[in-house]
Amino acid sequence: MCGRFAMSAETDELIAEFVARGGRLEDWRPSYNVAPTEESPIVRERLIEGELVRQLDAASWGLKPSWAKPGGPAPINARLESVSTNGLFRNAFAQRRCIVPMNGYYEWEATEHGKQPHYIHAPESVLAAAGLYEVRKVGEEWSVSFTIITREAADASGEVHDRMPVFLTPDTWEHWVEPMKLEKTDEKEELLAMLDRSSLAVASTITTYPVSKRVNNVRDTSVAKDDPTLIEPLTAA
């Protein structure tokens, strides 16, 4: 699974990277320790007054469909193996796909001294994780939420955990975020096959190393989320 990730790029960097317009990101700040329920940028495409617009928006991590009941599940991950058929994700997979930018993500290894976090990343400064999003009205405001698609881990990412995010290569970005509704089974199968290929390609470039246990507790206010030392390799004592 993916339960914590780093997204330290500034808004302008992300806009340039994904050739997107800026959305409502006034309150978002770069973070080296994004946790479930917190906001992070996503890249999505929408038809606005007849024009297809690629946009950078803030969204909360944990998918909440418009029909979901208050207090119901808000999954942070969706399994690649069932994302096109699972009732929680089926509609979003068909028409609300997004990119979740990240620098890397964390997984934990069980050791005799407790859970040891590892930072998993690639040479690219920003990775593009395949995500799904939903929009629902909360009071008078529209709320955007997202989930990250995961798969069986491959290469170095599998050394720490058996699941990893599905990452997109740049040549797949446009097809993934295209807001065309998928209705035929073969269209969905084609998209799933694309995700499998692209994620394996990115997985072959991934490396991992242990980092400080300061990332373990996101409620520890003494640890600043914008502290870049959170992703520095742990040095041997």
PDB file of N, CA, C and O in Angstrom, residues 124-162:
ATOM      1  N   GLU A 124      13.806  10.649 -11.128  1.00  0.00           N
ATOM      2  CA  GLU A 124      13.006  11.816 -11.464  1.00  0.00           C
ATOM      3  C   GLU A 124      12.660  12.601 -10.203  1.00  0.00           C
ATOM      4  O   GLU A 124      12.371  12.027  -9.162  1.00  0.00           O
ATOM      5  N   SER A 125      12.679  13.925 -10.299  1.00  0.00           N
ATOM      6  CA  SER A 125      12.383  14.741  -9.127  1.00  0.00           C
ATOM      7  C   SER A 125      10.919  14.625  -8.728  1.00  0.00           C
ATOM      8  O   SER A 125      10.578  14.731  -7.550  1.00  0.00           O
ATOM      9  N   VAL A 126      10.045  14.416  -9.710  1.00  0.00           N
ATOM     10  CA  VAL A 126       8.614  14.263  -9.424  1.00  0.00           C
ATOM     11  C   VAL A 126       8.095  13.018 -10.122  1.00  0.00           C
ATOM     12  O   VAL A 126       8.253  12.857 -11.334  1.00  0.00           O
ATOM     13  N   LEU A 127       7.489  12.130  -9.355  1.00  0.00           N
ATOM     14  CA  LEU A 127       6.849  10.940  -9.902  1.00  0.00           C
ATOM     15  C   LEU A 127       5.362  11.218 -10.117  1.00  0.00           C
ATOM     16  O   LEU A 127       4.769  12.028  -9.413  1.00  0.00           O
ATOM     17  N   ALA A 128       4.768  10.522 -11.078  1.00  0.00           N
ATOM     18  CA  ALA A 128       3.342  10.688 -11.371  1.00  0.00           C
ATOM     19  C   ALA A 128       2.617   9.402 -11.021  1.00  0.00           C
ATOM     20  O   ALA A 128       2.684   8.409 -11.756  1.00  0.00           O
ATOM     21  N   ALA A 129       1.942   9.389  -9.886  1.00  0.00           N
ATOM     22  CA  ALA A 129       1.169   8.218  -9.477  1.00  0.00           C
ATOM     23  C   ALA A 129      -0.217   8.274 -10.110  1.00  0.00           C
ATOM     24  O   ALA A 129      -0.812   9.351 -10.237  1.00  0.00           O
ATOM     25  N   ALA A 130      -0.731   7.118 -10.515  1.00  0.00           N
ATOM     26  CA  ALA A 130      -2.078   7.051 -11.083  1.00  0.00           C
ATOM     27  C   ALA A 130      -3.097   7.133  -9.959  1.00  0.00           C
ATOM     28  O   ALA A 130      -3.043   6.368  -8.999  1.00  0.00           O
ATOM     29  N   GLY A 131      -4.018   8.074 -10.075  1.00  0.00           N
ATOM     30  CA  GLY A 131      -5.033   8.245  -9.049  1.00  0.00           C
ATOM     31  C   GLY A 131      -6.431   8.375  -9.631  1.00  0.00           C
ATOM     32  O   GLY A 131      -6.602   8.486 -10.854  1.00  0.00           O
ATOM     33  N   LEU A 132      -7.407   8.334  -8.760  1.00  0.00           N
ATOM     34  CA  LEU A 132      -8.805   8.578  -9.108  1.00  0.00           C
ATOM     35  C   LEU A 132      -9.311   9.684  -8.195  1.00  0.00           C
ATOM     36  O   LEU A 132      -8.829   9.826  -7.071  1.00  0.00           O
ATOM     37  N   TYR A 133     -10.277  10.465  -8.675  1.00  0.00           N
ATOM     38  CA  TYR A 133     -10.805  11.517  -7.817  1.00  0.00           C
ATOM     39  C   TYR A 133     -12.326  11.533  -7.857  1.00  0.00           C
ATOM     40  O   TYR A 133     -12.966  11.012  -8.765  1.00  0.00           O
ATOM     41  N   GLU A 134     -12.892  12.130  -6.840  1.00  0.00           N
ATOM     42  CA  GLU A 134     -14.331  12.325  -6.740  1.00  0.00           C
ATOM     43  C   GLU A 134     -14.591  13.763  -6.285  1.00  0.00           C
ATOM     44  O   GLU A 134     -13.753  14.374  -5.616  1.00  0.00           O
ATOM     45  N   VAL A 135     -15.765  14.278  -6.658  1.00  0.00           N
ATOM     46  CA  VAL A 135     -16.177  15.623  -6.249  1.00  0.00           C
ATOM     47  C   VAL A 135     -17.536  15.511  -5.566  1.00  0.00           C
ATOM     48  O   VAL A 135     -18.450  14.873  -6.087  1.00  0.00           O
ATOM     49  N   ARG A 136     -17.658  16.106  -4.396  1.00  0.00           N
ATOM     50  CA  ARG A 136     -18.928  16.087  -3.683  1.00  0.00           C
ATOM     51  C   ARG A 136     -19.144  17.429  -2.995  1.00  0.00           C
ATOM     52  O   ARG A 136     -18.187  18.135  -2.667  1.00  0.00           O
ATOM     53  N   LYS A 137     -20.407  17.775  -2.805  1.00  0.00           N
ATOM     54  CA  LYS A 137     -20.730  19.048  -2.174  1.00  0.00           C
ATOM     55  C   LYS A 137     -20.844  18.856  -0.669  1.00  0.00           C
ATOM     56  O   LYS A 137     -21.572  17.982  -0.191  1.00  0.00           O
ATOM     57  N   VAL A 138     -20.111  19.653   0.065  1.00  0.00           N
ATOM     58  CA  VAL A 138     -20.141  19.627   1.522  1.00  0.00           C
ATOM     59  C   VAL A 138     -20.586  21.013   1.975  1.00  0.00           C
ATOM     60  O   VAL A 138     -19.826  21.976   1.899  1.00  0.00           O
ATOM     61  N   GLY A 139     -21.830  21.115   2.413  1.00  0.00           N
ATOM     62  CA  GLY A 139     -22.382  22.423   2.734  1.00  0.00           C
ATOM     63  C   GLY A 139     -22.541  23.241   1.472  1.00  0.00           C
ATOM     64  O   GLY A 139     -23.192  22.811   0.521  1.00  0.00           O
ATOM     65  N   GLU A 140     -21.899  24.390   1.432  1.00  0.00           N
ATOM     66  CA  GLU A 140     -21.947  25.243   0.249  1.00  0.00           C
ATOM     67  C   GLU A 140     -20.699  25.123  -0.611  1.00  0.00           C
ATOM     68  O   GLU A 140     -20.581  25.796  -1.633  1.00  0.00           O
ATOM     69  N   GLU A 141     -19.771  24.258  -0.205  1.00  0.00           N
ATOM     70  CA  GLU A 141     -18.499  24.129  -0.905  1.00  0.00           C
ATOM     71  C   GLU A 141     -18.389  22.783  -1.622  1.00  0.00           C
ATOM     72  O   GLU A 141     -18.992  21.792  -1.203  1.00  0.00           O
ATOM     73  N   TRP A 142     -17.611  22.777  -2.720  1.00  0.00           N
ATOM     74  CA  TRP A 142     -17.313  21.536  -3.420  1.00  0.00           C
ATOM     75  C   TRP A 142     -15.999  20.979  -2.901  1.00  0.00           C
ATOM     76  O   TRP A 142     -15.009  21.708  -2.783  1.00  0.00           O
ATOM     77  N   SER A 143     -15.991  19.707  -2.568  1.00  0.00           N
ATOM     78  CA  SER A 143     -14.814  19.044  -2.013  1.00  0.00           C
ATOM     79  C   SER A 143     -14.282  18.003  -3.000  1.00  0.00           C
ATOM     80  O   SER A 143     -15.052  17.194  -3.530  1.00  0.00           O
ATOM     81  N   VAL A 144     -12.981  18.030  -3.245  1.00  0.00           N
ATOM     82  CA  VAL A 144     -12.339  17.064  -4.137  1.00  0.00           C
ATOM     83  C   VAL A 144     -11.499  16.111  -3.293  1.00  0.00           C
ATOM     84  O   VAL A 144     -10.744  16.545  -2.416  1.00  0.00           O
ATOM     85  N   SER A 145     -11.640  14.818  -3.535  1.00  0.00           N
ATOM     86  CA  SER A 145     -10.859  13.809  -2.818  1.00  0.00           C
ATOM     87  C   SER A 145     -10.230  12.855  -3.817  1.00  0.00           C
ATOM     88  O   SER A 145     -10.678  12.743  -4.960  1.00  0.00           O
ATOM     89  N   PHE A 146      -9.180  12.140  -3.382  1.00  0.00           N
ATOM     90  CA  PHE A 146      -8.490  11.240  -4.314  1.00  0.00           C
ATOM     91  C   PHE A 146      -8.014   9.977  -3.614  1.00  0.00           C
ATOM     92  O   PHE A 146      -7.912   9.916  -2.385  1.00  0.00           O
ATOM     93  N   THR A 147      -7.715   8.983  -4.436  1.00  0.00           N
ATOM     94  CA  THR A 147      -7.082   7.757  -3.975  1.00  0.00           C
ATOM     95  C   THR A 147      -5.950   7.418  -4.920  1.00  0.00           C
ATOM     96  O   THR A 147      -5.937   7.870  -6.080  1.00  0.00           O
ATOM     97  N   ILE A 148      -4.978   6.657  -4.453  1.00  0.00           N
ATOM     98  CA  ILE A 148      -3.827   6.251  -5.267  1.00  0.00           C
ATOM     99  C   ILE A 148      -3.960   4.769  -5.608  1.00  0.00           C
ATOM    100  O   ILE A 148      -4.199   3.939  -4.721  1.00  0.00           O
ATOM    101  N   ILE A 149      -3.818   4.437  -6.880  1.00  0.00           N
ATOM    102  CA  ILE A 149      -3.895   3.043  -7.311  1.00  0.00           C
ATOM    103  C   ILE A 149      -2.583   2.340  -6.959  1.00  0.00           C
ATOM    104  O   ILE A 149      -1.495   2.888  -7.168  1.00  0.00           O
ATOM    105  N   THR A 150      -2.681   1.131  -6.417  1.00  0.00           N
ATOM    106  CA  THR A 150      -1.494   0.349  -6.058  1.00  0.00           C
ATOM    107  C   THR A 150      -1.504  -0.996  -6.770  1.00  0.00           C
ATOM    108  O   THR A 150      -2.530  -1.460  -7.265  1.00  0.00           O
ATOM    109  N   ARG A 151      -0.353  -1.621  -6.782  1.00  0.00           N
ATOM    110  CA  ARG A 151      -0.193  -2.934  -7.406  1.00  0.00           C
ATOM    111  C   ARG A 151       0.838  -3.745  -6.619  1.00  0.00           C
ATOM    112  O   ARG A 151       1.457  -3.234  -5.676  1.00  0.00           O
ATOM    113  N   GLU A 152       1.013  -4.992  -7.025  1.00  0.00           N
ATOM    114  CA  GLU A 152       2.064  -5.820  -6.438  1.00  0.00           C
ATOM    115  C   GLU A 152       3.409  -5.155  -6.693  1.00  0.00           C
ATOM    116  O   GLU A 152       3.696  -4.724  -7.808  1.00  0.00           O
ATOM    117  N   ALA A 153       4.229  -5.055  -5.659  1.00  0.00           N
ATOM    118  CA  ALA A 153       5.502  -4.354  -5.785  1.00  0.00           C
ATOM    119  C   ALA A 153       6.481  -5.113  -6.667  1.00  0.00           C
ATOM    120  O   ALA A 153       6.457  -6.345  -6.739  1.00  0.00           O
ATOM    121  N   ALA A 154       7.341  -4.341  -7.334  1.00  0.00           N
ATOM    122  CA  ALA A 154       8.353  -4.920  -8.203  1.00  0.00           C
ATOM    123  C   ALA A 154       9.696  -4.265  -7.920  1.00  0.00           C
ATOM    124  O   ALA A 154       9.768  -3.134  -7.423  1.00  0.00           O
ATOM    125  N   ASP A 155      10.769  -4.981  -8.253  1.00  0.00           N
ATOM    126  CA  ASP A 155      12.132  -4.471  -8.112  1.00  0.00           C
ATOM    127  C   ASP A 155      12.399  -3.986  -6.685  1.00  0.00           C
ATOM    128  O   ASP A 155      11.912  -4.577  -5.740  1.00  0.00           O
ATOM    129  N   ALA A 156      13.108  -2.865  -6.521  1.00  0.00           N
ATOM    130  CA  ALA A 156      13.540  -2.429  -5.185  1.00  0.00           C
ATOM    131  C   ALA A 156      12.376  -2.095  -4.269  1.00  0.00           C
ATOM    132  O   ALA A 156      12.475  -2.246  -3.051  1.00  0.00           O
ATOM    133  N   SER A 157      11.264  -1.646  -4.842  1.00  0.00           N
ATOM    134  CA  SER A 157      10.124  -1.292  -3.990  1.00  0.00           C
ATOM    135  C   SER A 157       9.593  -2.498  -3.230  1.00  0.00           C
ATOM    136  O   SER A 157       9.005  -2.366  -2.154  1.00  0.00           O
ATOM    137  N   GLY A 158       9.779  -3.697  -3.783  1.00  0.00           N
ATOM    138  CA  GLY A 158       9.307  -4.912  -3.133  1.00  0.00           C
ATOM    139  C   GLY A 158      10.189  -5.382  -1.996  1.00  0.00           C
ATOM    140  O   GLY A 158       9.834  -6.338  -1.297  1.00  0.00           O
ATOM    141  N   GLU A 159      11.321  -4.724  -1.781  1.00  0.00           N
ATOM    142  CA  GLU A 159      12.223  -5.128  -0.706  1.00  0.00           C
ATOM    143  C   GLU A 159      11.664  -4.770   0.669  1.00  0.00           C
ATOM    144  O   GLU A 159      12.044  -5.368   1.677  1.00  0.00           O
ATOM    145  N   VAL A 160      10.767  -3.767   0.706  1.00  0.00           N
ATOM    146  CA  VAL A 160      10.237  -3.298   1.981  1.00  0.00           C
ATOM    147  C   VAL A 160       8.777  -3.685   2.159  1.00  0.00           C
ATOM    148  O   VAL A 160       8.350  -4.036   3.246  1.00  0.00           O
ATOM    149  N   HIS A 161       7.990  -3.621   1.085  1.00  0.00           N
ATOM    150  CA  HIS A 161       6.556  -3.894   1.180  1.00  0.00           C
ATOM    151  C   HIS A 161       6.082  -4.588  -0.079  1.00  0.00           C
ATOM    152  O   HIS A 161       6.695  -4.451  -1.144  1.00  0.00           O
ATOM    153  N   ASP A 162       4.979  -5.351   0.033  1.00  0.00           N
ATOM    154  CA  ASP A 162       4.509  -6.133  -1.107  1.00  0.00           C
ATOM    155  C   ASP A 162       3.617  -5.349  -2.070  1.00  0.00           C
ATOM    156  O   ASP A 162       3.203  -5.876  -3.099  1.00  0.00           O
TER     157      ASP A 162
END
